[in-house]
Amino acid sequence: MKIEFRKVPTIQKDFCIDFNSVKFSGTFCKISQKLVKIESTISGNTDVACCKCGATFNIVLDEKVDFLLSNGIYSSDDERDSDKIIIEIIGDFIDFEEILQGELESLRSDYHICEACSKESKLVELEY
């Protein structure tokens, strides 16, 4: 789902995207001329790799994620914005599928430990 930045409404609008077995849903609205706020949840299942043995396993997602989308380069001295994920949009279009794929890649790149390795008492990584 894509929407042109200038056409984003100032009242909250619902969205829902399904990608593989992951659901990305929530609301979005324009909060200033150059900022759009997205309040969303990412739920479902995705495969990740164990950081110790490299085995792939499935995790359940239930993440609440809030974004600020900036039309161009973002700068702010407001400390309240420090806990938000800021995405700078280039090209005047907001692509919700691209945002979801970026968040999934971020989740996958985190350190995950499979069940077998969590039971292992060794502190060193296994070679594979």
Tab-separated table of N, CA and C in Angstrom:
chain	number	residue	atom	x	y	z
A	1	MET	N	0.846	-1.173	0.000
A	1	MET	CA	0.000	0.000	0.000
A	1	MET	C	0.890	1.235	0.000
A	2	LYS	N	0.673	2.097	-0.952
A	2	LYS	CA	1.405	3.351	-1.055
A	2	LYS	C	0.417	4.501	-1.006
A	3	ILE	N	0.864	5.596	-0.408
A	3	ILE	CA	0.043	6.802	-0.381
A	3	ILE	C	0.971	8.003	-0.542
A	4	GLU	N	0.518	8.970	-1.299
A	4	GLU	CA	1.310	10.180	-1.494
A	4	GLU	C	1.312	10.989	-0.197
A	5	PHE	N	2.485	11.495	0.175
A	5	PHE	CA	2.654	12.183	1.454
A	5	PHE	C	1.670	13.343	1.604
A	6	ARG	N	1.489	14.119	0.567
A	6	ARG	CA	0.611	15.296	0.662
A	6	ARG	C	-0.862	14.928	0.786
A	7	LYS	N	-1.221	13.668	0.475
A	7	LYS	CA	-2.615	13.244	0.541
A	7	LYS	C	-2.975	12.556	1.862
A	8	VAL	N	-2.032	12.485	2.788
A	8	VAL	CA	-2.318	11.867	4.085
A	8	VAL	C	-3.273	12.776	4.853
A	9	PRO	N	-4.370	12.232	5.383
A	9	PRO	CA	-5.344	13.058	6.095
A	9	PRO	C	-4.847	13.476	7.482
A	10	THR	N	-5.447	14.536	8.012
A	10	THR	CA	-5.093	14.988	9.361
A	10	THR	C	-5.874	14.226	10.433
A	11	ILE	N	-6.913	13.509	10.041
A	11	ILE	CA	-7.620	12.647	10.987
A	11	ILE	C	-7.088	11.223	10.819
A	12	GLN	N	-7.102	10.471	11.899
A	12	GLN	CA	-6.530	9.124	11.856
A	12	GLN	C	-7.270	8.233	10.870
A	13	LYS	N	-6.484	7.492	10.107
A	13	LYS	CA	-7.018	6.558	9.113
A	13	LYS	C	-6.419	5.191	9.399
A	14	ASP	N	-7.251	4.152	9.330
A	14	ASP	CA	-6.806	2.788	9.598
A	14	ASP	C	-6.106	2.193	8.381
A	15	PHE	N	-5.173	1.273	8.644
A	15	PHE	CA	-4.534	0.506	7.578
A	15	PHE	C	-4.268	-0.899	8.096
A	16	CYS	N	-4.152	-1.845	7.181
A	16	CYS	CA	-3.839	-3.228	7.521
A	16	CYS	C	-3.162	-3.880	6.319
A	17	ILE	N	-1.983	-4.468	6.568
A	17	ILE	CA	-1.232	-5.130	5.513
A	17	ILE	C	-0.858	-6.516	6.008
A	18	ASP	N	-1.079	-7.518	5.169
A	18	ASP	CA	-0.642	-8.885	5.460
A	18	ASP	C	0.518	-9.212	4.533
A	19	PHE	N	1.625	-9.676	5.134
A	19	PHE	CA	2.810	-10.042	4.362
A	19	PHE	C	3.300	-11.373	4.901
A	20	ASN	N	3.224	-12.425	4.065
A	20	ASN	CA	3.498	-13.798	4.502
A	20	ASN	C	2.605	-14.103	5.698
A	21	SER	N	3.140	-14.387	6.847
A	21	SER	CA	2.304	-14.678	8.016
A	21	SER	C	2.373	-13.558	9.041
A	22	VAL	N	2.681	-12.334	8.587
A	22	VAL	CA	2.803	-11.180	9.472
A	22	VAL	C	1.737	-10.150	9.108
A	23	LYS	N	1.117	-9.589	10.146
A	23	LYS	CA	0.090	-8.570	9.962
A	23	LYS	C	0.610	-7.247	10.528
A	24	PHE	N	0.534	-6.196	9.728
A	24	PHE	CA	0.968	-4.855	10.093
A	24	PHE	C	-0.270	-3.983	10.032
A	25	SER	N	-0.746	-3.517	11.185
A	25	SER	CA	-1.990	-2.749	11.210
A	25	SER	C	-1.899	-1.625	12.223
A	26	GLY	N	-2.740	-0.636	12.024
A	26	GLY	CA	-2.780	0.494	12.945
A	26	GLY	C	-3.436	1.696	12.307
A	27	THR	N	-2.983	2.883	12.726
A	27	THR	CA	-3.530	4.132	12.200
A	27	THR	C	-2.389	5.055	11.775
A	28	PHE	N	-2.715	5.963	10.866
A	28	PHE	CA	-1.758	6.994	10.456
A	28	PHE	C	-2.490	8.299	10.243
A	29	CYS	N	-1.783	9.411	10.465
A	29	CYS	CA	-2.345	10.735	10.215
A	29	CYS	C	-1.217	11.752	10.135
A	30	LYS	N	-1.507	12.852	9.482
A	30	LYS	CA	-0.536	13.938	9.352
A	30	LYS	C	-0.615	14.785	10.622
A	31	ILE	N	0.545	15.059	11.238
A	31	ILE	CA	0.560	15.883	12.451
A	31	ILE	C	1.182	17.246	12.192
A	32	SER	N	1.827	17.418	11.049
A	32	SER	CA	2.325	18.719	10.609
A	32	SER	C	2.524	18.654	9.095
A	33	GLN	N	2.973	19.739	8.522
A	33	GLN	CA	3.168	19.791	7.073
A	33	GLN	C	4.169	18.745	6.595
A	34	LYS	N	5.186	18.418	7.426
A	34	LYS	CA	6.234	17.495	7.011
A	34	LYS	C	6.282	16.214	7.825
A	35	LEU	N	5.339	15.994	8.762
A	35	LEU	CA	5.378	14.807	9.616
A	35	LEU	C	4.075	14.024	9.587
A	36	VAL	N	4.224	12.693	9.514
A	36	VAL	CA	3.096	11.768	9.617
A	36	VAL	C	3.391	10.827	10.778
A	37	LYS	N	2.367	10.587	11.594
A	37	LYS	CA	2.516	9.685	12.731
A	37	LYS	C	1.823	8.368	12.404
A	38	ILE	N	2.534	7.252	12.672
A	38	ILE	CA	1.959	5.917	12.508
A	38	ILE	C	2.002	5.230	13.865
A	39	GLU	N	0.847	4.780	14.335
A	39	GLU	CA	0.758	3.955	15.540
A	39	GLU	C	0.313	2.584	15.073
A	40	SER	N	1.149	1.553	15.321
A	40	SER	CA	0.877	0.263	14.707
A	40	SER	C	1.278	-0.901	15.595
A	41	THR	N	0.827	-2.075	15.170
A	41	THR	CA	1.275	-3.329	15.775
A	41	THR	C	1.711	-4.258	14.648
A	42	ILE	N	2.723	-5.045	14.962
A	42	ILE	CA	3.201	-6.075	14.046
A	42	ILE	C	2.979	-7.396	14.757
A	43	SER	N	2.157	-8.255	14.160
A	43	SER	CA	1.843	-9.531	14.801
A	43	SER	C	1.924	-10.657	13.776
A	44	GLY	N	2.140	-11.850	14.290
A	44	GLY	CA	2.238	-13.014	13.420
A	44	GLY	C	3.449	-13.850	13.766
A	45	ASN	N	3.980	-14.551	12.776
A	45	ASN	CA	5.144	-15.423	12.949
A	45	ASN	C	6.175	-15.108	11.881
A	46	THR	N	7.447	-15.241	12.250
A	46	THR	CA	8.531	-15.086	11.280
A	46	THR	C	9.703	-15.963	11.677
A	47	ASP	N	10.495	-16.349	10.695
A	47	ASP	CA	11.676	-17.165	10.950
A	47	ASP	C	12.865	-16.273	11.260
A	48	VAL	N	13.664	-16.709	12.244
A	48	VAL	CA	14.897	-16.022	12.614
A	48	VAL	C	16.005	-17.057	12.750
A	49	ALA	N	17.247	-16.597	12.760
A	49	ALA	CA	18.394	-17.489	12.912
A	49	ALA	C	18.940	-17.388	14.334
A	50	CYS	N	19.311	-18.537	14.885
A	50	CYS	CA	19.932	-18.575	16.213
A	50	CYS	C	21.319	-17.941	16.104
A	51	CYS	N	21.647	-17.050	17.025
A	51	CYS	CA	22.942	-16.372	16.965
A	51	CYS	C	24.086	-17.272	17.428
A	52	LYS	N	23.768	-18.422	18.026
A	52	LYS	CA	24.822	-19.344	18.478
A	52	LYS	C	25.087	-20.448	17.465
A	53	CYS	N	24.052	-21.152	17.039
A	53	CYS	CA	24.266	-22.309	16.162
A	53	CYS	C	23.863	-22.062	14.707
A	54	GLY	N	23.124	-21.000	14.447
A	54	GLY	CA	22.710	-20.687	13.080
A	54	GLY	C	21.439	-21.370	12.629
A	55	ALA	N	20.845	-22.191	13.489
A	55	ALA	CA	19.601	-22.879	13.129
A	55	ALA	C	18.463	-21.873	12.980
A	56	THR	N	17.580	-22.134	12.036
A	56	THR	CA	16.425	-21.281	11.826
A	56	THR	C	15.256	-21.800	12.643
A	57	PHE	N	14.565	-20.890	13.312
A	57	PHE	CA	13.379	-21.256	14.069
A	57	PHE	C	12.363	-20.125	13.992
A	58	ASN	N	11.144	-20.424	14.381
A	58	ASN	CA	10.029	-19.503	14.250
A	58	ASN	C	9.785	-18.775	15.564
A	59	ILE	N	9.534	-17.464	15.500
A	59	ILE	CA	9.159	-16.706	16.689
A	59	ILE	C	7.790	-16.060	16.450
A	60	VAL	N	7.105	-15.797	17.541
A	60	VAL	CA	5.806	-15.134	17.496
A	60	VAL	C	6.036	-13.643	17.710
A	61	LEU	N	5.443	-12.836	16.840
A	61	LEU	CA	5.569	-11.391	16.932
A	61	LEU	C	4.302	-10.788	17.504
A	62	ASP	N	4.460	-9.869	18.412
A	62	ASP	CA	3.363	-9.058	18.928
A	62	ASP	C	3.987	-7.758	19.418
A	63	GLU	N	4.387	-6.919	18.467
A	63	GLU	CA	5.146	-5.706	18.750
A	63	GLU	C	4.298	-4.471	18.489
A	64	LYS	N	4.310	-3.544	19.439
A	64	LYS	CA	3.690	-2.244	19.231
A	64	LYS	C	4.801	-1.299	18.788
A	65	VAL	N	4.612	-0.683	17.621
A	65	VAL	CA	5.647	0.171	17.050
A	65	VAL	C	5.027	1.493	16.601
A	66	ASP	N	5.636	2.600	17.037
A	66	ASP	CA	5.194	3.927	16.623
A	66	ASP	C	6.291	4.569	15.782
A	67	PHE	N	5.896	5.220	14.718
A	67	PHE	CA	6.827	5.860	13.792
A	67	PHE	C	6.465	7.320	13.611
A	68	LEU	N	7.457	8.115	13.267
A	68	LEU	CA	7.257	9.433	12.688
A	68	LEU	C	7.880	9.383	11.310
A	69	LEU	N	7.114	9.752	10.295
A	69	LEU	CA	7.618	9.804	8.927
A	69	LEU	C	7.823	11.257	8.557
A	70	SER	N	9.019	11.558	8.089
A	70	SER	CA	9.356	12.920	7.706
A	70	SER	C	9.477	13.006	6.187
A	71	ASN	N	8.876	14.017	5.616
A	71	ASN	CA	8.997	14.251	4.182
A	71	ASN	C	10.291	15.017	3.947
A	72	GLY	N	11.391	14.283	3.825
A	72	GLY	CA	12.714	14.877	3.684
A	72	GLY	C	13.521	14.676	4.952
A	73	ILE	N	14.593	15.426	5.082
A	73	ILE	CA	15.500	15.285	6.226
A	73	ILE	C	14.819	15.793	7.487
A	74	TYR	N	14.945	15.017	8.568
A	74	TYR	CA	14.286	15.335	9.831
A	74	TYR	C	15.294	15.907	10.815
A	75	SER	N	14.906	16.971	11.499
A	75	SER	CA	15.714	17.497	12.589
A	75	SER	C	14.767	18.059	13.646
A	76	SER	N	15.091	17.753	14.916
A	76	SER	CA	14.261	18.215	16.013
A	76	SER	C	15.088	18.290	17.283
A	77	ASP	N	14.814	19.288	18.080
A	77	ASP	CA	15.441	19.412	19.389
A	77	ASP	C	14.498	18.921	20.476
A	78	ASP	N	13.338	18.440	20.086
A	78	ASP	CA	12.325	17.978	21.031
A	78	ASP	C	12.731	16.617	21.607
A	79	GLU	N	12.920	16.539	22.914
A	79	GLU	CA	13.343	15.295	23.556
A	79	GLU	C	12.269	14.214	23.493
A	80	ARG	N	11.019	14.589	23.297
A	80	ARG	CA	9.942	13.592	23.215
A	80	ARG	C	10.065	12.737	21.965
A	81	ASP	N	10.758	13.224	20.952
A	81	ASP	CA	10.929	12.479	19.712
A	81	ASP	C	12.050	11.454	19.786
A	82	SER	N	12.838	11.464	20.861
A	82	SER	CA	14.000	10.577	20.952
A	82	SER	C	13.610	9.107	21.090
A	83	ASP	N	12.415	8.801	21.584
A	83	ASP	CA	11.999	7.408	21.744
A	83	ASP	C	11.198	6.889	20.551
A	84	LYS	N	11.035	7.704	19.540
A	84	LYS	CA	10.273	7.295	18.364
A	84	LYS	C	11.211	6.881	17.240
A	85	ILE	N	10.722	6.011	16.389
A	85	ILE	CA	11.458	5.621	15.193
A	85	ILE	C	11.148	6.660	14.118
A	86	ILE	N	12.183	7.308	13.621
A	86	ILE	CA	12.018	8.339	12.602
A	86	ILE	C	12.409	7.750	11.244
A	87	ILE	N	11.528	7.872	10.271
A	87	ILE	CA	11.814	7.422	8.914
A	87	ILE	C	11.727	8.632	8.001
A	88	GLU	N	12.815	8.886	7.280
A	88	GLU	CA	12.829	9.992	6.329
A	88	GLU	C	12.386	9.473	4.962
A	89	ILE	N	11.318	10.035	4.434
A	89	ILE	CA	10.749	9.620	3.158
A	89	ILE	C	11.377	10.436	2.037
A	90	ILE	N	11.880	9.735	1.050
A	90	ILE	CA	12.431	10.386	-0.136
A	90	ILE	C	11.523	10.008	-1.311
A	91	GLY	N	11.038	10.979	-2.025
A	91	GLY	CA	10.215	10.695	-3.194
A	91	GLY	C	8.735	10.943	-2.990
A	92	ASP	N	8.331	11.477	-1.851
A	92	ASP	CA	6.954	11.906	-1.590
A	92	ASP	C	5.911	10.800	-1.478
A	93	PHE	N	6.314	9.508	-1.458
A	93	PHE	CA	5.354	8.426	-1.297
A	93	PHE	C	5.684	7.613	-0.051
A	94	ILE	N	4.666	7.299	0.732
A	94	ILE	CA	4.813	6.431	1.897
A	94	ILE	C	4.452	5.025	1.450
A	95	ASP	N	5.379	4.087	1.616
A	95	ASP	CA	5.175	2.693	1.222
A	95	ASP	C	5.117	1.842	2.494
A	96	PHE	N	3.912	1.455	2.908
A	96	PHE	CA	3.718	0.706	4.146
A	96	PHE	C	4.365	-0.681	4.078
A	97	GLU	N	4.364	-1.293	2.908
A	97	GLU	CA	4.995	-2.606	2.761
A	97	GLU	C	6.507	-2.503	2.962
A	98	GLU	N	7.115	-1.449	2.467
A	98	GLU	CA	8.550	-1.235	2.642
A	98	GLU	C	8.878	-0.995	4.120
A	99	ILE	N	8.035	-0.263	4.818
A	99	ILE	CA	8.231	-0.030	6.253
A	99	ILE	C	8.157	-1.351	7.005
A	100	LEU	N	7.172	-2.182	6.679
A	100	LEU	CA	7.037	-3.489	7.329
A	100	LEU	C	8.249	-4.368	7.052
A	101	GLN	N	8.686	-4.427	5.814
A	101	GLN	CA	9.852	-5.258	5.478
A	101	GLN	C	11.098	-4.775	6.210
A	102	GLY	N	11.264	-3.474	6.366
A	102	GLY	CA	12.388	-2.926	7.110
A	102	GLY	C	12.340	-3.311	8.573
A	103	GLU	N	11.155	-3.262	9.163
A	103	GLU	CA	10.999	-3.654	10.566
A	103	GLU	C	11.244	-5.145	10.762
A	104	LEU	N	10.774	-5.964	9.816
A	104	LEU	CA	11.020	-7.406	9.909
A	104	LEU	C	12.516	-7.709	9.815
A	105	GLU	N	13.216	-7.035	8.923
A	105	GLU	CA	14.662	-7.242	8.814
A	105	GLU	C	15.369	-6.806	10.099
A	106	SER	N	14.898	-5.739	10.688
A	106	SER	CA	15.472	-5.278	11.957
A	106	SER	C	15.253	-6.313	13.059
A	107	LEU	N	14.060	-6.884	13.113
A	107	LEU	CA	13.772	-7.931	14.106
A	107	LEU	C	14.612	-9.179	13.855
A	108	ARG	N	14.779	-9.543	12.594
A	108	ARG	CA	15.570	-10.734	12.256
A	108	ARG	C	17.044	-10.549	12.577
A	109	SER	N	17.541	-9.335	12.493
A	109	SER	CA	18.969	-9.096	12.734
A	109	SER	C	19.304	-9.017	14.220
A	110	ASP	N	18.289	-9.043	15.062
A	110	ASP	CA	18.508	-9.041	16.508
A	110	ASP	C	19.102	-10.383	16.930
A	111	TYR	N	19.582	-10.473	18.156
A	111	TYR	CA	20.143	-11.722	18.670
A	111	TYR	C	19.016	-12.609	19.172
A	112	HIS	N	18.870	-13.785	18.564
A	112	HIS	CA	17.869	-14.762	18.964
A	112	HIS	C	18.592	-16.061	19.309
A	113	ILE	N	18.118	-16.747	20.328
A	113	ILE	CA	18.719	-18.010	20.738
A	113	ILE	C	17.653	-19.093	20.677
A	114	CYS	N	17.965	-20.190	19.973
A	114	CYS	CA	17.004	-21.278	19.836
A	114	CYS	C	16.868	-22.031	21.166
A	115	GLU	N	15.868	-22.876	21.228
A	115	GLU	CA	15.586	-23.621	22.454
A	115	GLU	C	16.749	-24.529	22.847
A	116	ALA	N	17.365	-25.193	21.865
A	116	ALA	CA	18.482	-26.100	22.162
A	116	ALA	C	19.674	-25.345	22.748
A	117	CYS	N	19.994	-24.178	22.201
A	117	CYS	CA	21.124	-23.394	22.697
A	117	CYS	C	20.822	-22.738	24.038
A	118	SER	N	19.564	-22.426	24.296
A	118	SER	CA	19.235	-21.814	25.586
A	118	SER	C	19.386	-22.818	26.721
A	119	LYS	N	19.296	-24.117	26.406
A	119	LYS	CA	19.501	-25.155	27.412
A	119	LYS	C	20.979	-25.482	27.593
A	120	GLU	N	21.791	-25.108	26.604
A	120	GLU	CA	23.230	-25.366	26.628
A	120	GLU	C	23.888	-24.469	27.673
A	121	SER	N	24.765	-25.045	28.481
A	121	SER	CA	25.401	-24.275	29.543
A	121	SER	C	26.702	-23.618	29.105
A	122	LYS	N	27.192	-23.921	27.905
A	122	LYS	CA	28.424	-23.316	27.412
A	122	LYS	C	28.193	-21.846	27.091
A	123	LEU	N	29.188	-21.043	27.395
A	123	LEU	CA	29.069	-19.608	27.123
A	123	LEU	C	29.672	-19.224	25.770
A	124	VAL	N	30.391	-20.152	25.134
A	124	VAL	CA	31.010	-19.849	23.844
A	124	VAL	C	30.056	-20.232	22.716
A	125	GLU	N	30.238	-19.590	21.591
A	125	GLU	CA	29.410	-19.898	20.435
A	125	GLU	C	29.882	-21.196	19.791
A	126	LEU	N	28.955	-21.952	19.249
A	126	LEU	CA	29.272	-23.165	18.539
A	126	LEU	C	29.679	-22.825	17.117
A	127	GLU	N	30.638	-23.562	16.555
A	127	GLU	CA	31.025	-23.353	15.167
A	127	GLU	C	30.172	-24.210	14.274
A	128	TYR	N	29.781	-23.675	13.143
A	128	TYR	CA	28.996	-24.434	12.178
A	128	TYR	C	29.462	-24.172	10.794
